[in-house]
Coordinates of C-alpha atoms and ligand atoms in Angstrom, one line a residue:
M1 CA -6.9 35.8 15.9
A2 CA -4.3 33.0 15.5
T3 CA -5.2 29.5 16.8
Q4 CA -3.3 28.2 19.8
P5 CA -2.6 24.7 18.6
D6 CA -3.7 21.9 21.0
Y7 CA -1.1 19.5 19.4
D8 CA 2.1 19.7 17.6
V9 CA 1.0 17.0 15.2
L10 CA -2.5 15.8 14.6
I11 CA -2.7 12.6 12.5
V12 CA -5.9 12.2 10.6
G13 CA -6.6 8.5 9.9
G14 CA -5.7 5.4 12.0
G15 CA -5.0 3.0 9.1
P16 CA -1.6 1.4 8.9
V17 CA 0.1 4.6 7.7
G18 CA -1.3 6.9 10.4
L19 CA -0.6 4.3 13.1
A20 CA 3.0 3.9 11.8
L21 CA 3.5 7.6 12.0
A22 CA 2.2 7.8 15.6
L23 CA 4.6 5.0 16.6
A24 CA 7.6 6.5 14.7
L25 CA 7.0 9.7 16.8
R26 CA 7.1 7.9 20.1
G27 CA 9.5 9.5 22.5
S28 CA 10.0 12.6 20.4
G29 CA 8.5 14.8 23.1
F30 CA 6.0 16.3 20.6
A31 CA 2.3 16.5 21.6
T32 CA 0.6 14.2 19.1
A33 CA -2.9 12.9 18.6
L34 CA -4.5 10.5 16.1
V35 CA -8.1 10.7 15.0
E36 CA -9.8 7.7 13.5
A37 CA -13.5 7.5 12.4
R38 CA -13.8 3.7 12.4
A39 CA -13.9 1.3 15.4
P40 CA -10.7 -0.8 15.6
Q41 CA -12.7 -4.0 14.8
A42 CA -13.9 -2.4 11.5
V43 CA -10.3 -1.4 10.5
Q44 CA -9.1 -4.9 11.4
A45 CA -11.9 -6.6 9.3
D46 CA -10.5 -5.4 6.0
P47 CA -9.8 -8.6 4.0
R48 CA -7.3 -7.3 1.4
P49 CA -4.0 -9.2 1.3
I50 CA -0.9 -7.1 1.5
A51 CA 2.6 -8.0 0.2
L52 CA 5.1 -6.3 2.5
S53 CA 8.6 -5.6 1.1
H54 CA 11.7 -6.5 3.0
G55 CA 12.2 -2.8 3.6
S56 CA 8.8 -2.6 5.2
R57 CA 9.7 -5.5 7.5
L58 CA 12.7 -3.5 8.7
I59 CA 10.4 -0.4 9.5
L60 CA 7.8 -2.6 11.3
E61 CA 10.6 -4.2 13.3
R62 CA 11.8 -0.8 14.5
L63 CA 8.2 0.2 15.4
G64 CA 7.8 -3.1 17.4
A65 CA 4.9 -4.2 15.2
W66 CA 6.6 -7.0 13.2
Q67 CA 7.0 -8.9 16.5
E68 CA 3.2 -8.6 17.1
L69 CA 2.3 -10.1 13.7
A70 CA 1.3 -13.7 13.3
P71 CA 4.1 -15.3 11.3
A72 CA 3.9 -13.5 7.9
T73 CA 4.1 -15.8 4.8
P74 CA 7.5 -15.3 3.0
I75 CA 7.7 -14.8 -0.7
R76 CA 10.8 -16.6 -1.9
R77 CA 10.3 -16.3 -5.6
I78 CA 8.2 -14.2 -8.0
H79 CA 7.0 -15.6 -11.3
V80 CA 5.8 -13.1 -13.9
S81 CA 4.0 -14.1 -17.1
Q82 CA 1.4 -12.8 -19.6
R83 CA -1.7 -14.6 -20.7
G84 CA -1.7 -15.4 -24.4
G85 CA 1.9 -14.4 -25.0
F86 CA 5.4 -15.7 -24.7
G87 CA 8.1 -14.5 -22.2
R88 CA 8.2 -15.0 -18.5
V89 CA 10.6 -14.1 -15.7
E90 CA 11.4 -15.5 -12.3
L91 CA 12.9 -13.4 -9.5
D92 CA 14.4 -15.2 -6.6
C93 CA 15.3 -14.1 -3.1
A94 CA 18.8 -15.5 -3.5
Q95 CA 19.4 -13.1 -6.4
A96 CA 18.6 -10.2 -4.0
G97 CA 20.7 -11.8 -1.2
L98 CA 17.7 -11.8 1.1
P99 CA 15.8 -14.5 3.1
A100 CA 12.6 -13.4 1.3
L101 CA 11.6 -10.9 -1.4
G102 CA 8.6 -9.9 0.7
Y103 CA 5.9 -11.2 3.1
V104 CA 2.2 -11.6 2.8
V105 CA -0.2 -10.5 5.6
D106 CA -3.7 -9.3 5.6
Y107 CA -4.5 -5.7 6.1
G108 CA -6.5 -6.5 9.2
Q109 CA -3.6 -8.4 10.8
L110 CA -1.2 -5.6 10.0
A111 CA -3.5 -2.8 11.3
G112 CA -4.2 -5.0 14.4
S113 CA -0.5 -5.4 15.2
L114 CA 0.2 -1.7 14.9
A115 CA -2.9 -0.9 17.0
A116 CA -1.7 -3.3 19.7
V117 CA 1.7 -1.5 20.0
F118 CA -0.1 1.9 19.9
D119 CA -2.5 0.9 22.7
R120 CA 0.4 -0.5 24.8
D121 CA 3.0 2.2 24.5
A122 CA 2.3 5.1 22.1
D123 CA 2.5 8.5 23.8
C124 CA -0.2 9.8 21.5
V125 CA -3.8 10.7 22.3
R126 CA -6.4 8.6 20.4
L127 CA -9.6 10.5 19.4
S128 CA -12.6 8.5 18.1
A129 CA -14.1 10.9 15.6
G130 CA -14.5 11.6 11.9
V131 CA -12.8 14.7 10.6
A132 CA -15.5 16.7 8.8
G133 CA -13.3 19.4 7.4
I134 CA -10.1 21.4 8.0
E135 CA -9.1 25.0 8.0
T136 CA -5.5 26.3 7.7
E137 CA -3.8 29.4 8.9
A138 CA -0.2 30.5 8.7
L139 CA 0.7 29.1 12.2
A140 CA -1.7 26.2 12.6
A141 CA -4.4 24.1 11.1
R142 CA -7.8 23.2 12.6
A143 CA -9.8 20.1 12.1
Q144 CA -13.5 19.8 12.8
L145 CA -14.2 16.5 14.6
E146 CA -17.5 14.8 14.6
T147 CA -17.7 12.9 17.9
V148 CA -20.5 11.0 19.6
D149 CA -21.0 14.1 21.8
G150 CA -21.2 16.6 18.8
R151 CA -18.7 18.7 16.8
V152 CA -15.4 19.9 18.4
E153 CA -12.3 21.5 17.0
A154 CA -8.7 20.5 17.4
G155 CA -5.8 22.7 16.3
A156 CA -2.2 21.6 15.5
R157 CA 1.0 23.0 14.1
L158 CA 0.8 20.2 11.5
L159 CA -2.1 18.1 10.2
A160 CA -0.6 14.8 8.9
V161 CA -3.4 13.5 6.7
A162 CA -3.3 9.7 6.3
D163 CA -7.0 9.3 5.6
G164 CA -6.6 7.2 2.5
G165 CA -7.6 10.2 0.4
T166 CA -11.2 10.6 1.6
L167 CA -11.0 14.3 2.6
Q168 CA -9.1 15.3 -0.5
V169 CA -7.1 18.0 1.2
A170 CA -4.7 18.3 -1.7
A171 CA -5.2 19.0 -5.4
T172 CA -4.7 15.6 -7.2
R173 CA -3.8 14.2 -10.5
A174 CA -6.1 11.2 -11.2
R175 CA -6.4 8.4 -13.7
D176 CA -9.3 5.9 -13.9
Y177 CA -8.0 2.5 -14.9
G178 CA -11.4 1.1 -15.6
Q179 CA -10.5 -1.8 -13.4
A180 CA -11.5 -3.2 -10.0
A181 CA -9.8 -5.8 -7.8
V182 CA -11.4 -9.0 -6.5
T183 CA -9.7 -10.5 -3.5
A184 CA -10.2 -14.0 -2.0
R185 CA -8.3 -16.8 -0.3
V186 CA -7.9 -19.8 -2.6
T187 CA -6.5 -23.3 -2.1
T188 CA -5.0 -25.9 -4.4
G189 CA -4.4 -29.6 -3.9
S190 CA -1.0 -29.0 -2.3
P191 CA 0.6 -26.4 0.1
Q192 CA 2.1 -23.3 -1.5
Q193 CA 5.8 -23.3 -2.1
G194 CA 6.6 -19.6 -1.4
I195 CA 6.1 -18.5 -5.0
A196 CA 4.1 -15.4 -5.9
Y197 CA 2.6 -15.4 -9.4
E198 CA 1.9 -12.2 -11.2
R199 CA 0.0 -12.9 -14.5
F200 CA -0.9 -10.1 -16.8
T201 CA -4.1 -10.4 -18.7
P202 CA -5.6 -7.9 -21.2
A203 CA -8.3 -7.0 -18.6
G204 CA -5.7 -6.4 -15.8
P205 CA -3.1 -8.2 -13.7
L206 CA -3.9 -11.2 -11.5
A207 CA -1.7 -11.9 -8.5
L208 CA -1.6 -15.2 -6.6
L209 CA 0.3 -14.6 -3.4
P210 CA 1.5 -17.4 -1.0
F211 CA -0.5 -17.0 2.2
E212 CA -0.5 -19.4 5.1
E213 CA -1.0 -22.9 3.5
G214 CA -2.8 -21.6 0.4
Y215 CA -2.9 -18.4 -1.6
A216 CA -4.3 -14.9 -1.4
L217 CA -5.7 -13.7 -4.8
V218 CA -5.8 -10.2 -6.1
W219 CA -7.6 -10.4 -9.5
T220 CA -8.0 -7.1 -11.4
T221 CA -10.4 -6.9 -14.2
T222 CA -13.2 -4.7 -15.6
P223 CA -15.6 -3.4 -12.9
E224 CA -18.4 -5.3 -14.5
E225 CA -16.5 -8.6 -14.5
A226 CA -15.3 -8.0 -10.9
R227 CA -18.9 -7.6 -9.7
S228 CA -20.0 -10.8 -11.5
L229 CA -17.0 -12.7 -10.1
C230 CA -18.1 -11.8 -6.6
D231 CA -21.6 -13.2 -7.3
L232 CA -20.5 -16.5 -8.8
S233 CA -20.8 -19.7 -6.9
E234 CA -17.6 -21.1 -5.5
A235 CA -17.4 -23.8 -8.1
A236 CA -18.0 -21.4 -11.0
F237 CA -15.5 -18.9 -9.6
L238 CA -12.8 -21.6 -9.4
E239 CA -13.5 -22.7 -12.9
R240 CA -13.2 -19.2 -14.3
L241 CA -10.0 -18.6 -12.2
Q242 CA -8.5 -21.8 -13.6
Q243 CA -9.3 -20.7 -17.2
V244 CA -7.6 -17.3 -16.7
F245 CA -4.7 -18.3 -14.5
G246 CA -3.9 -21.7 -16.0
H247 CA -2.5 -24.7 -14.1
R248 CA 0.9 -23.4 -13.0
A249 CA -0.1 -23.6 -9.3
G250 CA -2.1 -26.8 -9.7
P251 CA -5.9 -27.3 -9.7
F252 CA -7.8 -24.8 -7.6
K253 CA -9.9 -26.5 -4.9
G254 CA -11.5 -23.9 -2.7
A255 CA -12.3 -20.2 -2.5
S256 CA -13.4 -17.9 0.3
T257 CA -16.1 -15.3 -0.1
R258 CA -14.8 -12.4 -2.3
A259 CA -14.4 -8.7 -1.8
C260 CA -14.3 -6.0 -4.5
F261 CA -12.2 -2.8 -4.5
P262 CA -12.4 0.0 -7.1
L263 CA -9.0 1.1 -8.5
A264 CA -7.6 4.4 -9.6
L265 CA -4.4 6.4 -9.6
R266 CA -4.5 9.5 -7.5
V267 CA -1.4 11.6 -6.8
A268 CA -1.5 14.6 -4.5
Q269 CA 0.2 17.6 -6.1
R270 CA 0.4 20.1 -3.2
S271 CA -1.2 20.5 0.1
A272 CA -2.6 23.5 2.0
P273 CA -0.2 25.2 4.5
R274 CA 0.3 23.3 7.8
T275 CA -0.9 20.0 6.2
I276 CA 0.9 17.1 4.7
T277 CA -0.5 14.0 3.0
L278 CA 1.0 10.6 3.3
G279 CA 0.1 7.0 2.4
N280 CA -2.9 6.7 0.1
A281 CA -3.8 10.3 0.8
A282 CA -0.6 11.2 -1.0
Q283 CA -0.6 8.5 -3.7
M284 CA -3.3 5.9 -4.3
L285 CA -1.8 3.3 -6.7
H286 CA -2.9 0.3 -8.6
P287 CA -2.1 -2.8 -6.5
V288 CA 0.0 -4.4 -9.2
A289 CA 3.5 -5.2 -7.7
G290 CA 2.2 -4.3 -4.2
Q291 CA 3.7 -0.9 -3.8
G292 CA 1.1 1.3 -2.1
L293 CA 1.3 0.4 1.6
N294 CA 5.1 -0.1 1.3
L295 CA 5.4 3.5 0.0
G296 CA 3.0 4.7 2.8
L297 CA 5.2 3.1 5.5
R298 CA 8.2 4.8 4.1
D299 CA 6.3 8.1 4.0
A300 CA 5.5 7.7 7.7
W301 CA 9.0 6.8 8.6
E302 CA 10.6 9.7 6.7
L303 CA 8.1 12.2 7.9
A304 CA 8.8 11.2 11.5
G305 CA 12.5 11.5 10.8
T306 CA 12.1 15.0 9.3
L307 CA 10.0 16.2 12.3
R308 CA 12.5 14.7 14.8
D309 CA 15.4 16.5 13.0
G310 CA 13.9 19.9 13.9
E311 CA 12.8 21.8 17.0
R312 CA 9.1 22.0 18.1
G313 CA 8.8 25.5 16.6
E314 CA 9.8 24.3 13.2
I315 CA 6.9 21.7 13.0
G316 CA 4.8 22.3 9.9
T317 CA 6.8 25.3 8.6
P318 CA 7.0 25.7 4.8
R319 CA 10.7 25.0 5.0
Q320 CA 10.3 21.8 6.9
L321 CA 7.5 20.5 4.6
Q322 CA 9.6 21.3 1.5
S323 CA 12.4 19.3 3.0
Y324 CA 10.1 16.4 3.6
H325 CA 8.8 16.6 0.0
A326 CA 12.3 16.7 -1.3
R327 CA 13.2 13.6 0.7
R328 CA 10.2 11.7 -0.7
R329 CA 10.2 12.9 -4.3
V330 CA 12.2 10.2 -6.0
D331 CA 10.7 7.3 -4.1
R332 CA 7.1 8.5 -4.6
G333 CA 7.7 9.3 -8.3
G334 CA 9.3 6.0 -8.8
G335 CA 6.4 4.1 -7.3
V336 CA 3.8 6.0 -9.3
W337 CA 5.8 5.5 -12.6
F338 CA 6.5 1.8 -11.9
T339 CA 2.9 0.8 -11.2
D340 CA 1.3 3.1 -13.8
T341 CA 3.6 1.9 -16.6
L342 CA 3.0 -1.8 -15.7
V343 CA -0.7 -1.4 -15.8
R344 CA -0.8 0.6 -19.1
L345 CA 1.8 -1.5 -20.9
F346 CA 0.2 -4.8 -20.0
S347 CA -3.6 -4.2 -19.8
N348 CA -4.3 -4.5 -23.5
D349 CA -4.4 -7.1 -26.3
V350 CA -2.5 -5.3 -29.0
A351 CA -0.4 -8.0 -30.8
P352 CA 2.8 -6.0 -31.4
L353 CA 2.8 -4.8 -27.8
R354 CA 2.2 -8.4 -26.6
F355 CA 5.3 -9.4 -28.6
A356 CA 7.4 -6.5 -27.2
R357 CA 6.3 -7.3 -23.7
G358 CA 7.4 -10.9 -24.2
L359 CA 10.8 -9.7 -25.3
G360 CA 10.9 -7.4 -22.3
L361 CA 10.1 -10.2 -19.9
A362 CA 12.7 -12.4 -21.4
A363 CA 15.3 -9.6 -21.2
L364 CA 14.4 -8.9 -17.6
G365 CA 15.4 -12.4 -16.7
A366 CA 18.6 -12.3 -18.8
V367 CA 19.9 -8.8 -18.1
P368 CA 21.1 -8.5 -14.5
P369 CA 21.0 -4.7 -14.2
A370 CA 17.3 -4.7 -15.3
R371 CA 16.5 -7.5 -13.0
D372 CA 18.4 -5.8 -10.1
F373 CA 16.4 -2.6 -10.7
V374 CA 13.1 -4.4 -10.4
L375 CA 14.3 -6.4 -7.3
R376 CA 15.4 -3.2 -5.6
R377 CA 12.1 -1.5 -6.4
M378 CA 10.2 -4.5 -5.0
T379 CA 12.3 -4.8 -1.8
F380 CA 13.3 -1.3 -0.8
G381 CA 11.7 1.3 -3.1
T382 CA 13.9 4.1 -4.4
R383 CA 16.0 6.3 -2.1
G384 CA 15.9 10.0 -2.7
Ligands
FAD401 C1 -7.0 -5.1 -3.4 C2 -5.8 -4.3 -2.9 C3 -4.6 -5.0 -2.7 C4 -3.5 -4.2 -2.2 N1 -2.3 -4.9 -2.0 C5 -1.2 -4.2 -1.6 C6 0.0 -4.9 -1.4 O1 0.2 -6.1 -1.7 N2 1.1 -4.2 -1.0 C7 1.0 -2.8 -0.7 O2 2.0 -2.2 -0.3 N3 -0.2 -2.2 -0.9 C8 -1.3 -2.8 -1.3 N4 -2.5 -2.2 -1.5 C9 -2.5 -0.7 -1.2 C10 -2.8 -0.5 0.3 O3 -4.0 -1.2 0.7 C11 -2.9 1.0 0.6 O4 -1.8 1.6 0.1 C12 -2.9 1.2 2.2 O5 -4.1 0.6 2.7 C13 -2.9 2.7 2.5 O6 -2.9 2.8 3.9 P1 -3.3 4.2 4.5 O7 -3.2 4.0 6.0 O8 -2.7 5.3 3.8 O9 -4.9 4.4 4.1 P2 -6.1 3.5 4.5 O10 -5.7 2.1 4.7 O11 -7.2 3.8 3.5 O12 -6.6 4.0 6.0 C14 -7.1 5.3 6.1 C15 -7.8 5.4 7.5 O13 -8.3 6.7 7.7 C16 -9.6 6.7 8.3 N5 -10.3 7.8 7.8 C17 -10.7 8.2 6.6 N6 -11.3 9.3 6.5 C18 -11.3 9.8 7.8 C19 -11.9 11.0 8.4 N7 -12.5 11.9 7.7 N8 -11.8 11.1 9.7 C20 -11.1 10.1 10.5 N9 -10.6 9.0 10.0 C21 -10.7 8.8 8.6 C22 -10.2 5.4 7.7 O14 -11.2 4.9 8.5 C23 -9.0 4.4 7.7 O15 -8.9 3.7 8.8 C24 -3.6 -2.9 -2.0 C25 -4.8 -2.2 -2.2 C26 -5.9 -2.9 -2.7 C27 -7.2 -2.2 -2.9

């Protein structure tokens, strides 16, 4: 017997991407629900820094969430270099004709601002539950929800899965980078000047992002070194950071406690009928160049647009889902290629490659079309 759907769209996961989709569907008239396993405080306690692109700012403004954020720290210039090799490039917001190339927030702040708008004016039911599994039929999909009162089922014309990839509802292509990221807040003797530093080292890229008065650090390296960096005393950690990063930002003076994140590439290939993946469930990327969440926000925005373009009866049909995939193909593919190529090209110590990378970095600064391609990727992604 066919399931009578309870909802038109059931969003699995209330991280930034799931929340953005719920907000982008406001006023559509569709019956929507969002299911999230973690308490809001737990979601908002995530310490990872997020560089939001200018394009993401525009999406968040339309959703009403930008206005809720504490002033985000603007990135006015990006400085890219490689450890132990020549060649560097600087990208400036004036070259892009923008007030800032991007903005730094922390994940918790961003999730909190989206949740505040959701609580105030989303016309979407919030379900506190973990999704234990899903089943799909031709006309609807069902999710098994683990609630405090036991297991219940919810059916929908479309399950929009924004769970960060935990349920693995789609076949995926994966690559283990053999790297993990250590995050921390760090300070130097003087206030940051709006410059984001991306420094490539053989063990992985290290990003120092301007954040409030100081910096947010995303240091990728081998999983073993990442674990030991988290255990070092503050003084020993700062000494090691100074060694690896150099003195470009001045002497490091203070560091917060650190957090460690495993890294991998995971790209969803196809989903079951009546389901669609978005955000990290669709593509989990290396954090180099800060692409993942920016892509996820565009996924949410474009999916809402595709759904709004059709009638209720078309929600989740193969035709509609194909149309969404076609809309997202170029941008998603570009984000995966861009980050994967950067990591693979730079995370090694092969002398001829180091030399070629130096030439590439020098050329990037000197050849305007190459520079403009990177600026565009960093600020708006790629339009399909
Ligand atoms: C160190 C680091 C730095 C990064 N920096 C940047 C950056 O600068 N810029 C950028 O754009 N991206 C960055 N990223 C990537 C970014 O964090 C992710 O792309 C983003 O968090 C994806 O959001 P999401 O909502 O898809 O998934 P998530 O943030 O993973 O949220 C998923 C949500 O689903 C919920 N959930 C999971 N399973 C279930 C279930 N079974 N039932 C119910 N709920 C469930 C979870 O509790 C969670 O709240 C970084 C990542 C890392 C690790």
